[in-house]
Coordinates of N, CA and C in Angstrom, one line a residue:
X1 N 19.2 5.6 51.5 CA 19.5 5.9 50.1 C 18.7 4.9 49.3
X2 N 18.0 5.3 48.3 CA 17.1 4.5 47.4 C 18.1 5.3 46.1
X3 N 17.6 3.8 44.9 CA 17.7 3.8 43.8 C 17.3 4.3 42.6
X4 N 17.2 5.3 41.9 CA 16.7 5.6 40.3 C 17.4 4.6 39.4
X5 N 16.3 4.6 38.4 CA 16.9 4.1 37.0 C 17.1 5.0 36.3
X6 N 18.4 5.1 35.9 CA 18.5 5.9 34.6 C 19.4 5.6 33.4
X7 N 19.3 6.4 32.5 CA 19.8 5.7 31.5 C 21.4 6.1 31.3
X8 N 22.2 6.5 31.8 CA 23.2 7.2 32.6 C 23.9 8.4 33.3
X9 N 24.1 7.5 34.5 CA 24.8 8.1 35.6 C 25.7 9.1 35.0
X10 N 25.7 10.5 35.8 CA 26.5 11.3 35.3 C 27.6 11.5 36.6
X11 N 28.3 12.5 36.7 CA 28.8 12.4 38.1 C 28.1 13.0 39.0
X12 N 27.9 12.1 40.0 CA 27.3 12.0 41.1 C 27.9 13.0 42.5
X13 N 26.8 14.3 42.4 CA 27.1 14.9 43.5 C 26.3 14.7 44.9
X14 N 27.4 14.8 45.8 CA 26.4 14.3 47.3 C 25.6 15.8 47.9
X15 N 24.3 15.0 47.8 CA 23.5 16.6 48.5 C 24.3 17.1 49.6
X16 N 23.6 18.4 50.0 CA 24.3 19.5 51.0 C 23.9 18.4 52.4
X17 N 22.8 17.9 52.4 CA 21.6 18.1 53.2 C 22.5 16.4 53.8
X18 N 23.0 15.6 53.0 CA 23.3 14.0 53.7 C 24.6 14.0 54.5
X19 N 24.7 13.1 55.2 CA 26.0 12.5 55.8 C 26.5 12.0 54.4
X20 N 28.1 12.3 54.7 CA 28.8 12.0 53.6 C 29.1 10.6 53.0
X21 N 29.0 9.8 55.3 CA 29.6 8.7 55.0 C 28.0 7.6 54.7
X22 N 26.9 7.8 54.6 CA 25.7 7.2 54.2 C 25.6 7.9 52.4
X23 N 26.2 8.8 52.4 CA 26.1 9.0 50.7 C 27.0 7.8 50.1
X24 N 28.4 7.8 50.9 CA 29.6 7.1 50.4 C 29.0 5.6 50.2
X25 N 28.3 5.4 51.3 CA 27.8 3.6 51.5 C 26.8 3.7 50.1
X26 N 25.8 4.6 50.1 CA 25.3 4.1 48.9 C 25.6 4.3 47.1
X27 N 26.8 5.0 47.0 CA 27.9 5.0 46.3 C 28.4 3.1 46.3
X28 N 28.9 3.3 46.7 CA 29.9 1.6 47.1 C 28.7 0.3 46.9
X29 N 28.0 0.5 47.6 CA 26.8 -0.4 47.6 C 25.4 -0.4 46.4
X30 N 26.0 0.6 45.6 CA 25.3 0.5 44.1 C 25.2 -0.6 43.8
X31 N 23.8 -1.7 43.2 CA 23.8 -2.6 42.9 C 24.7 -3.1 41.3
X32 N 24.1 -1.8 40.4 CA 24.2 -1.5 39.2 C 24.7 -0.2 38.9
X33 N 25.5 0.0 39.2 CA 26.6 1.7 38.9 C 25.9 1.9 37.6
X34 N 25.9 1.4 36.7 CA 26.0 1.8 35.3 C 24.5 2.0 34.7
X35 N 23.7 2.0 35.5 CA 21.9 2.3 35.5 C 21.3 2.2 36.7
X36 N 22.3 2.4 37.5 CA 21.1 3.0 39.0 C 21.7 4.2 39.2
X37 N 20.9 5.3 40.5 CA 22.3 6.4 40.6 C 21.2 6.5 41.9
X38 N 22.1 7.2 43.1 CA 21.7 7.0 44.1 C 20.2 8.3 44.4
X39 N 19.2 7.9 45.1 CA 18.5 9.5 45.3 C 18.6 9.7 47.4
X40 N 18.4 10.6 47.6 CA 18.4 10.9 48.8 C 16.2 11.1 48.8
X41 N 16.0 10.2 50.0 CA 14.4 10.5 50.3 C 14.5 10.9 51.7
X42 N 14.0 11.6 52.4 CA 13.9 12.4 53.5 C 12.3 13.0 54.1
X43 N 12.4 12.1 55.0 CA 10.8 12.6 55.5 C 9.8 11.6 54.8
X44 N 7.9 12.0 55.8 CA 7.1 11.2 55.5 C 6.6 11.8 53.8
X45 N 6.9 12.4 53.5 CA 5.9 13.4 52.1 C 6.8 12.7 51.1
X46 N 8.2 13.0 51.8 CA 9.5 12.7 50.4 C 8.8 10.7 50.2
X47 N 9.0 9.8 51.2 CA 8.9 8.3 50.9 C 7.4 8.5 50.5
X48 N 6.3 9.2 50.6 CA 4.8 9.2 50.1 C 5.0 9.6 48.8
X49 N 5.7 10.6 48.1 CA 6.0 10.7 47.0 C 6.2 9.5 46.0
X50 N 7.6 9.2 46.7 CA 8.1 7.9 45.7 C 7.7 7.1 45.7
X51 N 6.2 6.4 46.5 CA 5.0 5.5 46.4 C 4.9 5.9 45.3
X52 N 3.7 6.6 45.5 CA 3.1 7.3 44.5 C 3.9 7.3 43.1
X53 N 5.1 7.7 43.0 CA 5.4 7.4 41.4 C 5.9 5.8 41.4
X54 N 6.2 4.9 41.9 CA 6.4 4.1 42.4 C 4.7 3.2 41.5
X55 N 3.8 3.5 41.9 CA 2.4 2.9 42.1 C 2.0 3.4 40.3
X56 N 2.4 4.2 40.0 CA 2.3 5.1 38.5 C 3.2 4.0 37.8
X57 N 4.1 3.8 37.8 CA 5.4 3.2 37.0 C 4.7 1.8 36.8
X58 N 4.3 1.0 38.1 CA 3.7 -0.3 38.2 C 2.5 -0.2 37.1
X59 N 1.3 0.7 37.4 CA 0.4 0.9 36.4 C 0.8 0.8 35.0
X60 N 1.1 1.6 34.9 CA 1.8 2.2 33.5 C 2.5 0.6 32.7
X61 N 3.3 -0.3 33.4 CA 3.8 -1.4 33.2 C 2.2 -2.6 32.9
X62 N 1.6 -2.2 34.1 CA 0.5 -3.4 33.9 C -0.7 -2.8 32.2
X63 N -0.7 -1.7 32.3 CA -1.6 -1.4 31.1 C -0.7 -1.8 30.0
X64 N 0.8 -1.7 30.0 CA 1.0 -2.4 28.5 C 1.3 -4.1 28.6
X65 N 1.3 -4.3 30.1 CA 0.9 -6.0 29.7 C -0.6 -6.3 29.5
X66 N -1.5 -5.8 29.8 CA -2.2 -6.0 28.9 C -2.5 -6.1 27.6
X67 N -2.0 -4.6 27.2 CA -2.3 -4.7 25.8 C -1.3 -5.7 25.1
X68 N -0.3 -6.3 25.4 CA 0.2 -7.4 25.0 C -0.1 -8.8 24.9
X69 N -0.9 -9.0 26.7 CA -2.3 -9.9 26.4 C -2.7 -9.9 25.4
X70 N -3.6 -8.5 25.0 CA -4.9 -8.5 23.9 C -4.1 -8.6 22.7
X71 N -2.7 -8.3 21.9 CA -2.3 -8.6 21.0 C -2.4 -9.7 21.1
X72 N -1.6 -10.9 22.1 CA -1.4 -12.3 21.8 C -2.3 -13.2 21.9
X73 N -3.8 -12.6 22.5 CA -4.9 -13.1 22.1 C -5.7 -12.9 20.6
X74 N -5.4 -11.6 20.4 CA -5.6 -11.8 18.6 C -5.0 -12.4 18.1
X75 N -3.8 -12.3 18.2 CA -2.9 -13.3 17.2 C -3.3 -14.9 17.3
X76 N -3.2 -15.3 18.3 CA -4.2 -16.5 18.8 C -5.1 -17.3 18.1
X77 N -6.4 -16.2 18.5 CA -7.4 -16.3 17.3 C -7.4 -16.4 16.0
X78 N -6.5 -15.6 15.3 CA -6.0 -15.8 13.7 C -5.7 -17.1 13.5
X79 N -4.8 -17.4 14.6 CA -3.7 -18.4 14.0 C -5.0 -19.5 14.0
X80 N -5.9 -20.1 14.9 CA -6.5 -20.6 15.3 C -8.1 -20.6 13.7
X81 N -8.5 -19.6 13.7 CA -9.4 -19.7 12.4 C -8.6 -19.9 11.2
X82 N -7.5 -19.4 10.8 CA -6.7 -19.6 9.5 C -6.4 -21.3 9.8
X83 N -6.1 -22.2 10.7 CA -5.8 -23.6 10.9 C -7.2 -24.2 10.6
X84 N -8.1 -23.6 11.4 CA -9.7 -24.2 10.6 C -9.9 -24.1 9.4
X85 N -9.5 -23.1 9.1 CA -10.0 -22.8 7.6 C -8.4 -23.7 6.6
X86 N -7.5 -23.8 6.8 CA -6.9 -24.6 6.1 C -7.2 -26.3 6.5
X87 N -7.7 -26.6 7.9 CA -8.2 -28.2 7.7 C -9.1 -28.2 7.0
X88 N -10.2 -27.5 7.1 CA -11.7 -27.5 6.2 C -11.5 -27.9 4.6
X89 N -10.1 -27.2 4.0 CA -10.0 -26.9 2.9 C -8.9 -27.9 2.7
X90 N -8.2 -28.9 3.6 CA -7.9 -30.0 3.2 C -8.7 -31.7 2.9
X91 N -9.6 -31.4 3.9 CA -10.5 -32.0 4.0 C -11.6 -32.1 2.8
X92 N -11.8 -31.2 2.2 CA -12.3 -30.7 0.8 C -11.9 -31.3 -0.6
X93 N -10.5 -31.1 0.1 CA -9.4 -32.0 -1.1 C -9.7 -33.4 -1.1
X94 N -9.2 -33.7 0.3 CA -9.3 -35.4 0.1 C -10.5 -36.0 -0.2
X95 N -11.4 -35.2 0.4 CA -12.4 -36.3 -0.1 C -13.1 -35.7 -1.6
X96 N -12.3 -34.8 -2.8 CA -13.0 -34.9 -3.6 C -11.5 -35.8 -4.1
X97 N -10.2 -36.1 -4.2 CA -9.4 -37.0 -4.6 C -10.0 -38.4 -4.2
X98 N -10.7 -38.8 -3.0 CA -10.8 -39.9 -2.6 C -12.0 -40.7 -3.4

């Protein structure tokens, strides 16, 4: 028995197809009742599937750390020329006060 996330568990029917008492264990053995819900995977196609979306979900995760990279590297850069450009323009000051 593997895990889904979801956003709530509804009641939880045990497929036709499982042992009752390996449904029951992974009932009991929920990490997170309240956002996991149990799935039944069966066979080499069924666990090659859930790779596969498995390997999509990871992706999908790393392209928005990226783009969060690339946000907090612009931001970065701002912060970083706006700080030049306000030393330059203190520097300006003092030495026309000095």
């Amino acid at each position: 028995v593997i895990y889904n996330l979801v956003d709530a568990p509804q009641q939880l029917q045990r497929p036709q197809n499982v042992n009752p008492q390996l449904w029951e264990q992974g009932i009991t053995q929920n990490p997170n009742p309240a956002r996991l819900a149990p799935v039944v995977i069966s066979g080499f196609e069924g666990l090659k599937a859930r790779l596969d979306e498995h390997e999509k979900f990871m992706k999908s995760h790393q392209e928005a750390i990226e783009d969060v990279e690339k946000f907090i590297l612009e931001l970065k850069r701002k912060h970083e020329y706006s700080t030049i450009e306000k030393m330059e323009q203190y520097n300006r000051k003092h030495q026309e006060l000095a």
